[in-house]
Short mmCIF file of C-alpha atoms in Angstrom, two decimals:
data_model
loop_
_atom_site.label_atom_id
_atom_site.label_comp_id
_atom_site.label_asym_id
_atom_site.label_seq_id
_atom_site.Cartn_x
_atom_site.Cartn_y
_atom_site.Cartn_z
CA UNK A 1 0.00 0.00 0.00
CA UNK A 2 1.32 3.52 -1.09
CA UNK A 3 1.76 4.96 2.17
CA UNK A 4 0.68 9.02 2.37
CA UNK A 5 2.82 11.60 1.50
CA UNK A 6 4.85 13.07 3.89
CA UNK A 7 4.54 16.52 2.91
CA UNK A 8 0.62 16.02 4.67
CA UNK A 9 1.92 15.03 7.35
CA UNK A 10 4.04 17.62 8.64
CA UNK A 11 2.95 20.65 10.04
CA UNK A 12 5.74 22.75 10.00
CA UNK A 13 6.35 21.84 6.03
CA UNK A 14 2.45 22.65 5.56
CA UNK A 15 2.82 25.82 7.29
CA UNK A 16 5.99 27.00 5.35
CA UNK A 17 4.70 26.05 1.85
CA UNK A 18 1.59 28.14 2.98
CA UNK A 19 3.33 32.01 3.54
CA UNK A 20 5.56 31.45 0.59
CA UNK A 21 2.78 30.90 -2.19
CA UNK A 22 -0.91 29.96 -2.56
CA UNK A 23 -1.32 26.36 -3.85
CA UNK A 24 -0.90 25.99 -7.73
CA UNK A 25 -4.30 26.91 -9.84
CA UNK A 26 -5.77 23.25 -9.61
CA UNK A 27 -7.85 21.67 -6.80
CA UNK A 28 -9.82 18.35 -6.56
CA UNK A 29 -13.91 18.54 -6.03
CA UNK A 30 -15.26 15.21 -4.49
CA UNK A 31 -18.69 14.75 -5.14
CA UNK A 32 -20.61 12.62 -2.29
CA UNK A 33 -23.71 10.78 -2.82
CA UNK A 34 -26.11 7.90 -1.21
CA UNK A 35 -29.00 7.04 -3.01
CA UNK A 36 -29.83 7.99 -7.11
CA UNK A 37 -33.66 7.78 -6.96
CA UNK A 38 -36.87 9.54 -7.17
CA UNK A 39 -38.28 7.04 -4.02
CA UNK A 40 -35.76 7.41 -1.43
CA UNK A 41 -35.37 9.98 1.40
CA UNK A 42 -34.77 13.01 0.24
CA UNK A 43 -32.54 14.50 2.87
CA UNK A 44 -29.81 11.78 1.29
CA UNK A 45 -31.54 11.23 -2.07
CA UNK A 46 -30.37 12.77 -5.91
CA UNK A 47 -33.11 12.07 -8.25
CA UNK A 48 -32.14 10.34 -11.75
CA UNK A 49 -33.26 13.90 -13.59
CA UNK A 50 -30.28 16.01 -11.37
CA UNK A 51 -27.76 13.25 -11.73
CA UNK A 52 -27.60 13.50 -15.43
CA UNK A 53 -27.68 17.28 -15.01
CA UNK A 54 -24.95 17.08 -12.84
CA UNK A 55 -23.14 14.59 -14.86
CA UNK A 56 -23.79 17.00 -18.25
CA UNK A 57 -22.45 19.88 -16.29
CA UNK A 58 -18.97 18.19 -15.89
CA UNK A 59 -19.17 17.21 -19.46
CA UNK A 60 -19.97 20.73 -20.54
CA UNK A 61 -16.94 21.85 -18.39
CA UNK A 62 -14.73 19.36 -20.05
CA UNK A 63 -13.50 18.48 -16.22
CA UNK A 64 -11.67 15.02 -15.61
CA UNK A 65 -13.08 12.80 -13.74
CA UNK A 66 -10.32 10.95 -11.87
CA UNK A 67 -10.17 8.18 -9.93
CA UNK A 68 -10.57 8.44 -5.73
CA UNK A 69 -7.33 7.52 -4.91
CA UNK A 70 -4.63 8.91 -7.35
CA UNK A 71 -6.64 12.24 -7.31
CA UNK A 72 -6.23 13.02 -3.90
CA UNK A 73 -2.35 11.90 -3.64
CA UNK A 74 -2.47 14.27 -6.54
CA UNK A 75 -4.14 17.25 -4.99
CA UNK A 76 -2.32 16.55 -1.09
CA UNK A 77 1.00 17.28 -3.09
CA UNK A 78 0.64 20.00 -5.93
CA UNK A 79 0.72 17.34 -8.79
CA UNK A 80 -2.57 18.57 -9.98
CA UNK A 81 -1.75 20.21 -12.93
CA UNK A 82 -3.35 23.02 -14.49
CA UNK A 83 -6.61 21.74 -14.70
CA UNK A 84 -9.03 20.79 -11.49
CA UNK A 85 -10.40 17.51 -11.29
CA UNK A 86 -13.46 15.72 -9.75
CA UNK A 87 -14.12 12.43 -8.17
CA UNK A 88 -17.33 10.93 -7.41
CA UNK A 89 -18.46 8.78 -4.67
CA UNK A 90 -21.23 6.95 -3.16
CA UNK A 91 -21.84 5.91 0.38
CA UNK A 92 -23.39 3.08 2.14
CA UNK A 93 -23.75 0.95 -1.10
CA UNK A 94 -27.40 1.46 -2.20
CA UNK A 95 -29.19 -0.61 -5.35
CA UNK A 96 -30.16 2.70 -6.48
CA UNK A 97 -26.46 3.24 -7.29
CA UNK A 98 -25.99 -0.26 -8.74
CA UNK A 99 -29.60 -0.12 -10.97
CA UNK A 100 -29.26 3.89 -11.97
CA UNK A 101 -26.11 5.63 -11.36
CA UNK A 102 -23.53 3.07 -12.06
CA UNK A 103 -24.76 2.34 -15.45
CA UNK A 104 -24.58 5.88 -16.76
CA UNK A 105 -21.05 6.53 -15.33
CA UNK A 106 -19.48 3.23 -16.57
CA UNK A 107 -20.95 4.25 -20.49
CA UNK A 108 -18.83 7.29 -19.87
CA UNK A 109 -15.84 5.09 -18.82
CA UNK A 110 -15.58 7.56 -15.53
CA UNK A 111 -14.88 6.04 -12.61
CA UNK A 112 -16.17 6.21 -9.07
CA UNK A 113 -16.07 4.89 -5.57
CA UNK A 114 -18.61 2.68 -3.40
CA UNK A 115 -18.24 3.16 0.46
CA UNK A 116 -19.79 -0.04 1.77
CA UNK A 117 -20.51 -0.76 5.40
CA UNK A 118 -20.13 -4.01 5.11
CA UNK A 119 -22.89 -5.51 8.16
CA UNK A 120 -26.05 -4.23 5.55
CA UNK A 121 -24.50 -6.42 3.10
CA UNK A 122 -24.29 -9.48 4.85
CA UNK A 123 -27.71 -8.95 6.70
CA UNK A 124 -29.27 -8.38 3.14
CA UNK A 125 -30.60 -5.16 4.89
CA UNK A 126 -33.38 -3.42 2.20
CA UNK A 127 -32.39 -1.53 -0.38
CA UNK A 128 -28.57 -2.48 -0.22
CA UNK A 129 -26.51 -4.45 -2.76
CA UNK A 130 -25.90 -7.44 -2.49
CA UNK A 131 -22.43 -8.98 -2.26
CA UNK A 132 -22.91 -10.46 -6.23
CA UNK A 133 -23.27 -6.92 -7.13
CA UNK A 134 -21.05 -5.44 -5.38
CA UNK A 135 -18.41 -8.17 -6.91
CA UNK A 136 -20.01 -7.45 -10.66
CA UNK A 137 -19.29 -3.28 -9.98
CA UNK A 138 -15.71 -4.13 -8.50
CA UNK A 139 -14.79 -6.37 -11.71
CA UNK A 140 -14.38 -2.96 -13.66
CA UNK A 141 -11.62 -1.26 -13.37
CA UNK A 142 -12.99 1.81 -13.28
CA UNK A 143 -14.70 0.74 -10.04
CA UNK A 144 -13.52 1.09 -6.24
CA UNK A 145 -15.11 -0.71 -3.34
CA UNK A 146 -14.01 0.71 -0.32
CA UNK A 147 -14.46 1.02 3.67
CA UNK A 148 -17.70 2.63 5.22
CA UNK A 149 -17.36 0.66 8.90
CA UNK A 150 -18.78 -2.08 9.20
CA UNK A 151 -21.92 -1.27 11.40
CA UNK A 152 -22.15 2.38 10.06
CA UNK A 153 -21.79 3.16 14.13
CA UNK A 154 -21.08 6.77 15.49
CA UNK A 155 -17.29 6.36 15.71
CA UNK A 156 -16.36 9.07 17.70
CA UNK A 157 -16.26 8.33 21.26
CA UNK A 158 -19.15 8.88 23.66
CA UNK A 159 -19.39 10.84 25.96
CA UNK A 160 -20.24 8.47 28.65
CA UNK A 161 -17.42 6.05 27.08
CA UNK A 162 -14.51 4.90 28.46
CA UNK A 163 -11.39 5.05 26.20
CA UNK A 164 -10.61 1.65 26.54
CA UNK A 165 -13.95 0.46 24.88
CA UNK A 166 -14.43 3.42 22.29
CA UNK A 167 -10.66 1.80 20.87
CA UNK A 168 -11.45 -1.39 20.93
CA UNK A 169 -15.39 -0.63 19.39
CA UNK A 170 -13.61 1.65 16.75
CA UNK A 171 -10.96 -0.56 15.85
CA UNK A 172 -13.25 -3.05 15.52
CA UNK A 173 -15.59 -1.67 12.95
CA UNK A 174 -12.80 -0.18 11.05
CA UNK A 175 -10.82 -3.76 10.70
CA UNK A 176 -13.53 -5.80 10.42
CA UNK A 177 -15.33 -3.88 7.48
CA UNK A 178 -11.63 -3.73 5.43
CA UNK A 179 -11.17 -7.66 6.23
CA UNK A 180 -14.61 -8.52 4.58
CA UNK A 181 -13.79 -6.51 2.14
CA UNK A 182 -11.08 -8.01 1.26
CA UNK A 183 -12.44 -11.56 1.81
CA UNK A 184 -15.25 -10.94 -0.41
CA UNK A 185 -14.14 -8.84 -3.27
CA UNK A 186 -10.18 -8.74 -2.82
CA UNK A 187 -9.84 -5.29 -2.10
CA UNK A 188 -7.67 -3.11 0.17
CA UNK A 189 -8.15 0.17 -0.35
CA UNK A 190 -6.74 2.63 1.85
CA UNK A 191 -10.05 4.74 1.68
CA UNK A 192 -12.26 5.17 4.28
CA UNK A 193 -15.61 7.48 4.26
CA UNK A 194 -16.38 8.58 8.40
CA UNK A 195 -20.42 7.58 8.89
CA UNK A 196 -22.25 10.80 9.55
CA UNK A 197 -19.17 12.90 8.28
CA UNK A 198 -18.16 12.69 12.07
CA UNK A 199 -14.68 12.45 13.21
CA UNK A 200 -12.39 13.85 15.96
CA UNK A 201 -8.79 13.99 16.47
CA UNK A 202 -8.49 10.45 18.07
CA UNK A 203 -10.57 8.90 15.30
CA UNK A 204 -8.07 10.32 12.91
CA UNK A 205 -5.36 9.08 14.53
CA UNK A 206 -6.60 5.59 13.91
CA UNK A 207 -7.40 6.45 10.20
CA UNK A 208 -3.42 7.55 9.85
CA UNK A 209 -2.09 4.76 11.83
CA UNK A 210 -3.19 2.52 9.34
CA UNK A 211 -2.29 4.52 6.28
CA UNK A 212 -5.63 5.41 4.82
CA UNK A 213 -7.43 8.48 3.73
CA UNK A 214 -10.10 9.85 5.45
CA UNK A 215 -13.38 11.21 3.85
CA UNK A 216 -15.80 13.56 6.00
CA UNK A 217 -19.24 15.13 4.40
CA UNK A 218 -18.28 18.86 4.85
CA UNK A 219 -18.22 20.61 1.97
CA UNK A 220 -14.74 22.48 0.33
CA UNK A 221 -12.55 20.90 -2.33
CA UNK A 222 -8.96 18.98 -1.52
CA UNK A 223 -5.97 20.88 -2.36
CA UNK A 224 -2.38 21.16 -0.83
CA UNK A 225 -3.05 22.72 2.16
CA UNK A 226 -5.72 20.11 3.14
CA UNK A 227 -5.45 17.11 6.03
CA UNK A 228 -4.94 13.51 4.50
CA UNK A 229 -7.69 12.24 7.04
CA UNK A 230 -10.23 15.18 7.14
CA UNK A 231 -10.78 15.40 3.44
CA UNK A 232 -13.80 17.33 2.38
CA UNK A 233 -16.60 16.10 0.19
CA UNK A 234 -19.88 18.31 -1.68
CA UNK A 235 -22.85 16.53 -1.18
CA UNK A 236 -25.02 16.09 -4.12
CA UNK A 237 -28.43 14.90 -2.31
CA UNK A 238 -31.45 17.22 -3.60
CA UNK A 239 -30.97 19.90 -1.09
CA UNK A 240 -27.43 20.76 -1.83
CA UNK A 241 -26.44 19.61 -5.56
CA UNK A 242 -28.97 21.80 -8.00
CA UNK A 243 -27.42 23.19 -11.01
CA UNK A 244 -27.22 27.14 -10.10
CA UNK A 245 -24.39 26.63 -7.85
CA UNK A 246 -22.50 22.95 -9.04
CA UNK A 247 -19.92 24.93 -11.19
CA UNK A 248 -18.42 26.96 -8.21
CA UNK A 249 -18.30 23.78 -6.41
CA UNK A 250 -16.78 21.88 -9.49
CA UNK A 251 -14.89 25.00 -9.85
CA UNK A 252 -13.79 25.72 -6.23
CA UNK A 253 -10.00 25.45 -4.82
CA UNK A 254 -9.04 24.62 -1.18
CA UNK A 255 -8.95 27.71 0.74
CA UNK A 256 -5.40 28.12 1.60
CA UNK A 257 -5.41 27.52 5.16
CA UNK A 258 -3.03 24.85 6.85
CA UNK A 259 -5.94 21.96 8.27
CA UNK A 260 -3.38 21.31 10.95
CA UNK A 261 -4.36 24.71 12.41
CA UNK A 262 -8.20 23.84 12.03
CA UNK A 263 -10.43 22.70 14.94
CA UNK A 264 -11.52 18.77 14.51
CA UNK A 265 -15.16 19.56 15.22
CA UNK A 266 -15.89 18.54 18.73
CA UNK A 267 -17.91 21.05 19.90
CA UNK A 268 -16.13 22.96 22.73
CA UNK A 269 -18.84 25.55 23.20
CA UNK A 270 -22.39 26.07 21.70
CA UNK A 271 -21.83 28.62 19.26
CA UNK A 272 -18.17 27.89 18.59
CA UNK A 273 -15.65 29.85 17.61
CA UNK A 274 -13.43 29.48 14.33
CA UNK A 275 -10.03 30.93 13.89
CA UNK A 276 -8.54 31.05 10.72
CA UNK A 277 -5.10 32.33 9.73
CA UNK A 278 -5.42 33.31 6.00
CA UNK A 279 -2.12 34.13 3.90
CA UNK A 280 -1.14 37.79 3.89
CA UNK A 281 -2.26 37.67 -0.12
CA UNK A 282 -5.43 37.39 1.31
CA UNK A 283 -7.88 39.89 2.77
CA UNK A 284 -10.06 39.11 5.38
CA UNK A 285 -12.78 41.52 4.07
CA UNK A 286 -13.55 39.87 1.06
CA UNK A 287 -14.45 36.02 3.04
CA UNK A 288 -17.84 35.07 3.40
CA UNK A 289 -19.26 32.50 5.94
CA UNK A 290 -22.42 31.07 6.93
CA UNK A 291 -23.53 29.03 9.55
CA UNK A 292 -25.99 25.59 8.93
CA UNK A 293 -29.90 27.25 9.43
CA UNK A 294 -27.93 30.87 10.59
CA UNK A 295 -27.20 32.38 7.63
CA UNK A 296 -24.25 34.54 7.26
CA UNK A 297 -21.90 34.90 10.01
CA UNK A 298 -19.88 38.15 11.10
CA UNK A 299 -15.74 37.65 10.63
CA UNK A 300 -13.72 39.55 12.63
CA UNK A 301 -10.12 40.29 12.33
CA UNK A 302 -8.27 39.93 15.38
CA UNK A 303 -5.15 42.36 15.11
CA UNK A 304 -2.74 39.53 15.31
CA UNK A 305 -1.42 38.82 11.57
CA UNK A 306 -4.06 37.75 9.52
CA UNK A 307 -6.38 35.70 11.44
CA UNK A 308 -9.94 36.23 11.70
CA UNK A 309 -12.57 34.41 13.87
CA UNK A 310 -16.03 33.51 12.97
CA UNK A 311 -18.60 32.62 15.63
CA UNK A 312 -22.64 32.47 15.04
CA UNK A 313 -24.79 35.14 17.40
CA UNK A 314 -26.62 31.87 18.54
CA UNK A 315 -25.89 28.60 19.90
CA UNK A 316 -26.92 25.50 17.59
CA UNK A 317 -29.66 22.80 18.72
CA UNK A 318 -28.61 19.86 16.35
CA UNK A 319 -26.35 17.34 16.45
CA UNK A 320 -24.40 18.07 13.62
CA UNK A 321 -23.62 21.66 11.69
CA UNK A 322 -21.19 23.16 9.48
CA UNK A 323 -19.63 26.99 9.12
CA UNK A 324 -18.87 27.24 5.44
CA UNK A 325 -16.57 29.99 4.04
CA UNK A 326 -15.37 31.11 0.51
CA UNK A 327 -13.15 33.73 -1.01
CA UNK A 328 -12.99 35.06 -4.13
CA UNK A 329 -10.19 33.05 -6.10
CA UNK A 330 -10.47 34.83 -9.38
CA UNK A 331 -11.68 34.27 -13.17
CA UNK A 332 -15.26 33.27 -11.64
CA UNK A 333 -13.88 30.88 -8.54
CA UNK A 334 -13.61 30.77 -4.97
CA UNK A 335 -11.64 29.13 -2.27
CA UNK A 336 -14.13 26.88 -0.14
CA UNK A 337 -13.40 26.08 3.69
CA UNK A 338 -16.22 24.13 5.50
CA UNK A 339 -15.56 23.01 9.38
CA UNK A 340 -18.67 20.45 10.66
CA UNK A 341 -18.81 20.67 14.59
CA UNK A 342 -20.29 17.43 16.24
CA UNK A 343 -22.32 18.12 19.41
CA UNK A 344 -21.85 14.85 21.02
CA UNK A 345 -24.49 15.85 23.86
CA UNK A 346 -27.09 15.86 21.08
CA UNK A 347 -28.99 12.63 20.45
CA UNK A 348 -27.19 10.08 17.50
CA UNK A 349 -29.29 9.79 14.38
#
């Protein structure tokens, strides 16, 4: 297994690539979805019409699609090129992505990614592929099956858990859905999508240890400056993929701010606080943020270099929300920073 660059790894290296230029002019957009259908759940559905939309849109703006794996070792170390690249992926292995999507991205030879958590497979849960068709999608090599957990569990540990059983429960569903994996379909990936989007420091720390990237479900595209196992992802369900604002996302560059420096979400107050140090090419006038059901949120410089904070004027009642930022990147882009805070005292879905 190709282990992850170094230059991700290192703070200090991130930090000094960042004040001596902006990352070069091409960044990677990961598209996230769940199910393809007009009869599913909305909240985590894209109906058949917006998928080929979407899928015409990238066409139209003659974007590559690139394979999960190699495009984010690409983006994580500058090798990008000129152009910017998507990915596409799909999470928890629906049979609305083996009946409808998968067939119209395998006539366009593009490949994608399947995040399975593996225990709906071998329960036969509803609405899940089955291990046959999981096996028939993974025979193409466009195709890559890779880990979801394998109980699609709230990994990050409880608050009313002890750190002895939140390692060996994590652990557990992280090993156990990459050995079935493996046992089934012979693959290894070293991909792993977080259920919920939810992860914390120590759950990363597992994710590195074993050498695999980690996918969350807050929005932003994956460029040089962004963490190996926090990697942001658009999601494309109803509510959040329509057509008048895909291009800036298929468009958008990581917001040149080292994700060492960024907050891992754990909620440390109700309504946090975000600090970001932006490059001195940057002004902190021109970003914009907005807070999940808040609308836009006031940034305020703090006199020390060029860091701004962001905080909402109200304290959040769900489980899970997101401050999203931009910044004007020029010829019609923007740099896109999203942070999703986990409120662990709020109920689990």
């Amino acid at each position: 297994m190709k282990a992850i660059p170094s230059v991700i790894r290192s703070p200090l290296m991130t930090g000094l690539l960042l004040t001596v230029s902006l990352p070069a002019a091409a960044d990677l957009a990961v598209l996230q979805y769940h199910h393809v259908s007009d009869d599913t759940p909305a909240a985590t559905s894209t109906t058949p019409a917006l998928f080929d939309q979407q899928l015409e849109l990238i066409d139209t703006l003659s974007l590559p699609v690139e394979p999960l794996r190699t495009a984010t070792e690409h983006a994580l170390s500058g090798q990008m090129g000129a152009d910017p690249a998507v990915a596409i992926t799909f999470d928890d292995a629906y049979t609305s992505v083996y009946t409808t999507a998968a067939p119209k991205l395998l006539e366009r030879d593009w490949p994608f990614t399947v995040f399975v958590n593996t225990d709906a497979i071998n329960e036969g849960r509803h609405d899940y592929m089955t291990w046959d068709q999981l096996k028939e999608l993974a025979s193409h090599p466009q195709v890559t099956i890779a880990n979801h957990s394998a109980d699609h569990g709230h990994l990050v540990r409880k608050l009313d858990e002890s750190e002895e059983h939140w390692q060996q429960r994590a652990a557990a569903s992280l090993d156990q859905a990459q050995s079935t994996l493996a046992s089934k379909l012979g693959t290894d990936a070293p991909l792993f999508a977080y259920p919920y989007g939810e992860f914390d420091e120590n759950l990363e720390a597992l994710i590195q240890a074993r050498d695999w990237y980690g996918y969350g479900q807050h929005s932003g595209a994956v460029g040089e400056s962004s963490g190996a196992t926090r990697l942001p992802r658009f999601p494309m369900a109803n509510a959040y993929g329509q057509m008048e604002g895909l291009k800036d996302k298929l468009l958008s560059r990581a917001l040149p701010v080292d994700a060492n420096t960024l907050p891992d979400g754990r909620l440390p107050e109700n309504p946090p606080t975000l600090a970001l140090d932006l490059p001195e090419s940057l002004r902190a006038s021109a970003l914009t943020c907005f807070g999940s059901g808040v609308g836009q949120l006031d940034v305020e410089p703090t006199g020390n270099g060029n860091r701004v904070t962001i905080t909402a004027d109200q304290p959040f009642n769900s489980r899970r929300f997101r401050y999203n930022c931009t910044y004007p990147a020029g010829e019609g882009r923007y740099y896109w920073q999203s942070v999703q805070w986990l409120d662990r005292s709020q109920p689990e879905d």
